[in-house]
XYZ file of C-alpha atoms in Angstrom:
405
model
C 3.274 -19.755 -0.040
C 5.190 -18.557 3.356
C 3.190 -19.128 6.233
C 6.043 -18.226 9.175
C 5.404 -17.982 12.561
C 5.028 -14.380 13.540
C 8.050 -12.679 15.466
C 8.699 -13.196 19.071
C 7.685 -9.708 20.890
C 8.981 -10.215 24.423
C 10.025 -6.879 24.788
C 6.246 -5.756 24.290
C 3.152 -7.876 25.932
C 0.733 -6.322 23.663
C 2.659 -7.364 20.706
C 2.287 -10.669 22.110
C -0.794 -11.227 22.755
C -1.905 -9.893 18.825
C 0.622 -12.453 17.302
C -0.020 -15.498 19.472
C -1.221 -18.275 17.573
C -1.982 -16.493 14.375
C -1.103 -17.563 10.554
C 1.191 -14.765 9.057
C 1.408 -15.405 5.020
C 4.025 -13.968 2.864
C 6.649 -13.388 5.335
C 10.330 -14.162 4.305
C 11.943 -17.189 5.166
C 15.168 -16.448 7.045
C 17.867 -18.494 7.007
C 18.527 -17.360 10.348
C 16.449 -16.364 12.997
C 18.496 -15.338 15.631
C 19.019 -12.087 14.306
C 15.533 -10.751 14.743
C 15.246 -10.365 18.315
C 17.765 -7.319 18.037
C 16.305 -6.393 14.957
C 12.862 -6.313 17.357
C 14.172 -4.827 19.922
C 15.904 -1.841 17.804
C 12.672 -1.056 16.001
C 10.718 -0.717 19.374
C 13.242 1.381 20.818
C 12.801 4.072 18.124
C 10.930 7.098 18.119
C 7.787 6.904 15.937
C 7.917 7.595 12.829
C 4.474 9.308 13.026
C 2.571 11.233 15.741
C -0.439 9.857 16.711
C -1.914 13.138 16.563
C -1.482 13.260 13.090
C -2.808 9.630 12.422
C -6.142 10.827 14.035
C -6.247 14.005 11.663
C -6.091 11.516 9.198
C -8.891 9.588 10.160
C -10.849 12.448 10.871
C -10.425 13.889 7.006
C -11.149 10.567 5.662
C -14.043 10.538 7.973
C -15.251 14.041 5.666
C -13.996 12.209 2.418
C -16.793 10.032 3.671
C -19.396 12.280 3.364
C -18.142 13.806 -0.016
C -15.872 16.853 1.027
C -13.129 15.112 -0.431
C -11.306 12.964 -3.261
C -8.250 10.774 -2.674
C -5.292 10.205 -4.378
C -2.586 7.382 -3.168
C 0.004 6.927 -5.628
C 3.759 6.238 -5.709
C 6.434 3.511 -6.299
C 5.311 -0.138 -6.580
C 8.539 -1.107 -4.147
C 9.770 1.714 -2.770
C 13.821 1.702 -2.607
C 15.648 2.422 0.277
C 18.349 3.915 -1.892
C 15.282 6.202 -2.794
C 14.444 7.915 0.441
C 17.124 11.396 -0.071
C 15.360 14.999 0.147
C 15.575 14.978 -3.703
C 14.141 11.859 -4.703
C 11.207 12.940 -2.051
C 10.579 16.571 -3.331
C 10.094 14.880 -6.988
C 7.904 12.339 -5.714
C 5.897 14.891 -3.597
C 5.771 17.432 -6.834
C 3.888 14.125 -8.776
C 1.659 13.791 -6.343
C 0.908 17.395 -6.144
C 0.316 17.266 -9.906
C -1.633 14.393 -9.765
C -3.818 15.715 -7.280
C -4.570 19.072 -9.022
C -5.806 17.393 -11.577
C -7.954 15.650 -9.798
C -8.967 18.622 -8.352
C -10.007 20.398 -11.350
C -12.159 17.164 -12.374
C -14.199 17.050 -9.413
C -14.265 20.513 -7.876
C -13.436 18.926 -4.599
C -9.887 19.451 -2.326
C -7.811 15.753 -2.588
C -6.051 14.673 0.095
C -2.697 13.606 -1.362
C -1.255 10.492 0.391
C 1.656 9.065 -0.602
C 3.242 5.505 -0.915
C 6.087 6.228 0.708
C 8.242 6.233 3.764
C 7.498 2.291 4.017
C 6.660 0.676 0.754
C 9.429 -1.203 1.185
C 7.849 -5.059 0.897
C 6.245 -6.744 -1.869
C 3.709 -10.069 -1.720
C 4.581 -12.341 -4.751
C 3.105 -15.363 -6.003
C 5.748 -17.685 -5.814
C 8.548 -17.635 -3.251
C 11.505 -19.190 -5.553
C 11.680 -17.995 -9.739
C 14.264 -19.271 -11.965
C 17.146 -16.910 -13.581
C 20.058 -17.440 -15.869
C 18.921 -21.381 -15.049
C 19.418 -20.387 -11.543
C 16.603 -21.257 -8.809
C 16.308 -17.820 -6.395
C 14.258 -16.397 -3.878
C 11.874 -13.746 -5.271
C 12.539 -10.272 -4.779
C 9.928 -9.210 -1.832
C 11.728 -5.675 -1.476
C 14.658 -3.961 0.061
C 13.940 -4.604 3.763
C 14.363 -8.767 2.666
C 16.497 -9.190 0.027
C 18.305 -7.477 -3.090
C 16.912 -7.591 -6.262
C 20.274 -8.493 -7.920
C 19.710 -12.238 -9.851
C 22.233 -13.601 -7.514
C 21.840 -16.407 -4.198
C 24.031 -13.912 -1.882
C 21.558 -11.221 -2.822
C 18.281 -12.990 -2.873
C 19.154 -14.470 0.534
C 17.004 -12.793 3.351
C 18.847 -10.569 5.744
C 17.064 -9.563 8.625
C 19.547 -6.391 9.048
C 18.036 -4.959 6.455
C 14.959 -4.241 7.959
C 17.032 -1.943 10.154
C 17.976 0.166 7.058
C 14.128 0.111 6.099
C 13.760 2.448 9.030
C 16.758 4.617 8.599
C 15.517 5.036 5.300
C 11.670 5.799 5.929
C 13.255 8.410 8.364
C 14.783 10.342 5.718
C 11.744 10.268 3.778
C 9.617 11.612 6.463
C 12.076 14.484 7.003
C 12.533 14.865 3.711
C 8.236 15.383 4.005
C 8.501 17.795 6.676
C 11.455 19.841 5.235
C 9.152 20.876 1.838
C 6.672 22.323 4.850
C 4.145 18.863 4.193
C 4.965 16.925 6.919
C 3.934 17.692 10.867
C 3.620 21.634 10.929
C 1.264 21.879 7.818
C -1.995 22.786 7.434
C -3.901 19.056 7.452
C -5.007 19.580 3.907
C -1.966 20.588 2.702
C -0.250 17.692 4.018
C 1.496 14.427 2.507
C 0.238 11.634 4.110
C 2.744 8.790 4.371
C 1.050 5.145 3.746
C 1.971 1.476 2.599
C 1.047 -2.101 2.371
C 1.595 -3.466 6.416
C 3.189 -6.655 5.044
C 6.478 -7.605 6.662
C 5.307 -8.067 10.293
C 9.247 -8.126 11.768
C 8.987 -4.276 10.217
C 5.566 -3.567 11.478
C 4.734 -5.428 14.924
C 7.923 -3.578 16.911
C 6.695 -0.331 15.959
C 3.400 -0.419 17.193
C 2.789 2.289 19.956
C 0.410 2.670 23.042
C -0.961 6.437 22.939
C -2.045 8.831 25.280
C -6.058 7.527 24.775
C -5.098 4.092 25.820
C -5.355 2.491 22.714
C -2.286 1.729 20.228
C -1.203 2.438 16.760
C 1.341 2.051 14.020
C 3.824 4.366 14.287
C 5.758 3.017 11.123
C 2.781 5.079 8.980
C -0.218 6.920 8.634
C -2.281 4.807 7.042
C -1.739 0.810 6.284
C -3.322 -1.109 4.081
C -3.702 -4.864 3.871
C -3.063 -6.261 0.055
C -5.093 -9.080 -1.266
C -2.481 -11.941 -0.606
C -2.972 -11.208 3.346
C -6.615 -10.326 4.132
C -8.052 -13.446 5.807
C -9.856 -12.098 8.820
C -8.822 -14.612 10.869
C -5.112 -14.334 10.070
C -2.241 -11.933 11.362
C -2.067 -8.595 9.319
C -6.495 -8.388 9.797
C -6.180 -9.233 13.312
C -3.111 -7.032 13.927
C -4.934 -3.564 11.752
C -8.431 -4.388 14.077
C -6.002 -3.799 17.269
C -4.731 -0.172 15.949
C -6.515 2.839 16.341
C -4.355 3.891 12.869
C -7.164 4.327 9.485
C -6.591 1.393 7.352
C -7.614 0.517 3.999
C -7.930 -3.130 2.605
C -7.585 -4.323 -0.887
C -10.367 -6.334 -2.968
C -9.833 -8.193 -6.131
C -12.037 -10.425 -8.100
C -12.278 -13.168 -6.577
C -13.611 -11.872 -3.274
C -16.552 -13.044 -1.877
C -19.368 -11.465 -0.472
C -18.660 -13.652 2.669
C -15.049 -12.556 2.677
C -15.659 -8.927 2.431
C -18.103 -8.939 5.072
C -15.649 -10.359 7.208
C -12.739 -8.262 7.034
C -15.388 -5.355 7.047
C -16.102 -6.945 10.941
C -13.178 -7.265 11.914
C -11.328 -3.839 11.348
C -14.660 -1.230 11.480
C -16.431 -3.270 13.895
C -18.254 0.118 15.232
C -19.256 1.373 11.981
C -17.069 4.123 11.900
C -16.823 6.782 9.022
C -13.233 7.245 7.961
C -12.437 3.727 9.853
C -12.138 1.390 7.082
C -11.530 2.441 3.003
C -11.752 -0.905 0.532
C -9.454 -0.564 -2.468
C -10.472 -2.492 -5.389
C -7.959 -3.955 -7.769
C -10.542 -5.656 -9.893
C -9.215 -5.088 -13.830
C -11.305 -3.726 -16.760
C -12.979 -6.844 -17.661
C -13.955 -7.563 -14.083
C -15.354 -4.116 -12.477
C -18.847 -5.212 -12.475
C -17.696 -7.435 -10.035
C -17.684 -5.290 -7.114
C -21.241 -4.422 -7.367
C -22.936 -6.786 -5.123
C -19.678 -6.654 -2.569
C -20.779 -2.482 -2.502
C -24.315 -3.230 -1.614
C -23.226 -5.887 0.715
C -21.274 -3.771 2.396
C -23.595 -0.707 2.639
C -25.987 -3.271 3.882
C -24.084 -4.241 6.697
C -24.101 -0.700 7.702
C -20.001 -0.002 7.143
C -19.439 3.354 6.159
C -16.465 2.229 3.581
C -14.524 4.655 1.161
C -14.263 2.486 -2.147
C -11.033 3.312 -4.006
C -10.151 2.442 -7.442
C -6.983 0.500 -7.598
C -7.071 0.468 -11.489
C -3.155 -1.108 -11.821
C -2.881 -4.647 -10.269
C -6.044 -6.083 -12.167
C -4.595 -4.813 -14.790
C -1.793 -6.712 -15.355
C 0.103 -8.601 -18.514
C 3.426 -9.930 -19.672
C 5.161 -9.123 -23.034
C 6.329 -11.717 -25.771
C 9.842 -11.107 -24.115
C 7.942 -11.722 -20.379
C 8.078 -8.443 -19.064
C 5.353 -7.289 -16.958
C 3.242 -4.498 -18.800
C 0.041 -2.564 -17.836
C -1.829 -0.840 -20.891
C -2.917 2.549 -20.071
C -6.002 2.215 -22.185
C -7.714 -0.720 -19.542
C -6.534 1.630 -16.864
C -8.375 4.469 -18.202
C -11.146 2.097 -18.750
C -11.274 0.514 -15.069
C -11.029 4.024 -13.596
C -14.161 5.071 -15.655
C -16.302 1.912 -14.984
C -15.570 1.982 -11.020
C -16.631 5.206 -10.254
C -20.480 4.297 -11.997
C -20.506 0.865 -10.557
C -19.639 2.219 -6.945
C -22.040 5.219 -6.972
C -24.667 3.461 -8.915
C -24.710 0.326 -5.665
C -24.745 3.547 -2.815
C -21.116 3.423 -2.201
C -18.568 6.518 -2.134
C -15.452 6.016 -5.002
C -13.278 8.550 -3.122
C -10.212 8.343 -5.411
C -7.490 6.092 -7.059
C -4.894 4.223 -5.882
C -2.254 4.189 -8.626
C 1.404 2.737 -8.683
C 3.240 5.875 -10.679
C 6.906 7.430 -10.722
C 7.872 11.100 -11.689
C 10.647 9.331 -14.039
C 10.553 9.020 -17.751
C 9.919 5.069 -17.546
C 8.553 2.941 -20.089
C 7.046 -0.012 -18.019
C 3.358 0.344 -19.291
C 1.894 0.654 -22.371
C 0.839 3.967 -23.755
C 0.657 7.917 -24.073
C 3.650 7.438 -26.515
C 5.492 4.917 -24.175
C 5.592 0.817 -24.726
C 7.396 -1.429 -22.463
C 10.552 -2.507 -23.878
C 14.132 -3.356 -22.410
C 16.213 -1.122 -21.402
C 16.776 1.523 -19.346
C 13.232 2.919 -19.626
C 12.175 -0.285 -17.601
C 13.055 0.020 -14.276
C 10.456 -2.337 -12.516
C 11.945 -4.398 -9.729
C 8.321 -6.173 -9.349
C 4.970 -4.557 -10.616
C 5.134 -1.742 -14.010
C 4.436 1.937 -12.909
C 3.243 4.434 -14.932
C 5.211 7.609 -16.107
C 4.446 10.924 -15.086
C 2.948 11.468 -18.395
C 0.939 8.628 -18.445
C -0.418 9.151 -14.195
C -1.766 12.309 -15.645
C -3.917 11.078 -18.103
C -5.338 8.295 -15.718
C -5.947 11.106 -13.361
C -7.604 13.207 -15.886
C -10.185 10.266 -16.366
C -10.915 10.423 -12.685
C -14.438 12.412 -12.044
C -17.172 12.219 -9.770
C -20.174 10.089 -11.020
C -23.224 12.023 -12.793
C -24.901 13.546 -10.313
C -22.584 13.760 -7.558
C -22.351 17.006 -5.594
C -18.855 18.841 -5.576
């Protein structure tokens, strides 16, 4: 597994002092390095990509999703493609999410704050850093901003200029946002919400901003989440989200402790603050009972989490022809089962986190669709769900028995 150092911040003493000395997992290895300080310095020298004004509306409707005014849906393209990121491709993706999120709606009576993964889903964490194809020994794919997905060594090589077109791209999309009258100007409920998994910190440290409350945050999104390959509390991406004043969500799988959860918990929502801190969990159908005792723990402690149900990654299987599939039927299944386990150990299950594209793909398995090859499987790393087959996960979202809408 990569463990690089973190990027040299010069330009930017706070940068600095967050990086020094910390382990950074599942960062690229680039074959050469002396690229990055212009890369660096480039990225800081941009205009944010986000207001902080906006990032603390954010926070402050999560902080009323907290106490049950609201549902949550985050949802979007596993790796987001900077090819991707034209007005068009954005008005379909927004249009899913709005679809999506009426559903939702209708199910639990309650407004959803639609947040998309998008304008920065750009980087993937994978399990292995080299995979074998054609007989040929490659890099993995770990998203546009690294490498090409193209089974080739030129390709596969890391190029640190591409990080460059990661934020011409996210641009686009967050103009593209604010152009369909979601983005800055609209009413905060109406809004898209831009998020994605903080992972490539050459991308993320540069673009962190001091505001006008004397704190900092990310300008590269609204809301970043740390994914289950990076959450160590003592490692970079925790200690980097505890120094933002950004929300920030976390993801939990299975083999979480109690320990663990605590700790991250400590680290990024040290002063128990509602809205602060949401923990996704990415547990898998078999597994949901799982997060019971990590709820309680946490409620315990005093955090006042959002728990969202991540019902994709834990979720995960490979075809005889070794194809990565998700069956919508354990999806369905996980959604159901976290909402009761969450409510029934105190917690709040605000809403699902779901990897979904407003193409007719066939990556997972069901609603009339079964992964196959071809050109109805389009995954470069994880299987989304079609449109068809995000609206009846969404349908199976509800509030637990009792719950107030």
């Amino acid at each position: 597994m990569s463990r690089n150092p973190l990027p040299s911040a010069e330009h930017d003493p706070l940068i600095a002092s967050m990086v020094a000395g910390l382990t950074a997992r599942q960062q690229p290895q680039w074959p050469d390095r002396s690229l990055l300080p212009q890369v660096h310095d480039r990225l800081a020298g941009e205009p944010p990509l986000v207001s902080y004004d906006s990032v603390k509306t954010l926070g402050g409707l999560l902080a009323r999703a907290a106490e049950g005014e609201f549902c949550l849906l985050q949802a979007g393209d596993c790796v987001e493609l900077t090819t991707e990121c034209e007005p068009r491709d954005i008005a379909r993706k927004v249009e899913m999410l709005d679809v999506l999120g009426d559903i939702m709606c209708t199910s639990s009576g309650l407004p959803v704050l639609r947040v998309g993964r998008i304008a920065g889903q750009f980087s993937k964490p994978r399990s292995q850093d080299w995979e074998t194809v054609y007989e040929d020994r490659l890099p993995v794919f770990r998203g546009p901003v690294v490498n090409a997905p193209d089974p080739h060594l030129t390709a596969r090589t890391p190029d640190p200029s591409r990080i460059l077109a990661g934020m011409k791209a996210a641009r686009c999309a967050v103009t593209a946002i604010d152009g369909l009258g979601r983005g800055e100007g609209a009413p905060p409920e109406d809004r898209v919400w831009t998020s994605h998994e903080a992972l490539l910190l050459d991308y993320e440290l540069p673009q962190v901003r001091r505001h006008g409350e004397g704190g900092s945050y990310l300008a590269s999104t609204h809301w970043p989440w740390i994914g289950e390959r990076t959450r160590r509390a003592d490692d970079a991406h925790v200690r980097l989200m505890a120094e933002l004043d950004n929300p920030v969500a976390c993801k939990i799988g299975p083999e979480a402790t109690t320990d663990e959860v605590l700790a991250v918990c400590a680290v990024l929502d040290p002063h128990r603050t509602p809205g602060r801190l949401t923990l996704i969990a990415r547990f898998g159908a078999g597994e949901v009972a799982r997060v019971a005792p990590l709820v309680r723990a946490v409620k315990q402690a005093g955090h006042p989490v959002l728990w969202m149900c991540d019902p994709m990654h834990g979720n995960t299987v490979k075809t005889p022809d070794g194809l990565k599939t998700r069956k919508l039927d354990a999806i369905m299944s996980e959604i159901r089962q976290c909402v009761d386990v969450v409510s029934e150990n105190s917690g709040r299950c605000a809403g699902l986190h779901l990897e979904a594209s407003p193409d007719d793909i066939s990556e997972c398995d069901g609603a009339g669709r079964s992964p196959e090859p071809g050109p109805g499987y389009r995954s470069l790393c994880d299987p989304r769900l079609s449109l068809v087959q995000a609206v009846a996960a969404a349908a199976h979202w509800r509030l637990p028995v009792g719950a107030a809408a």
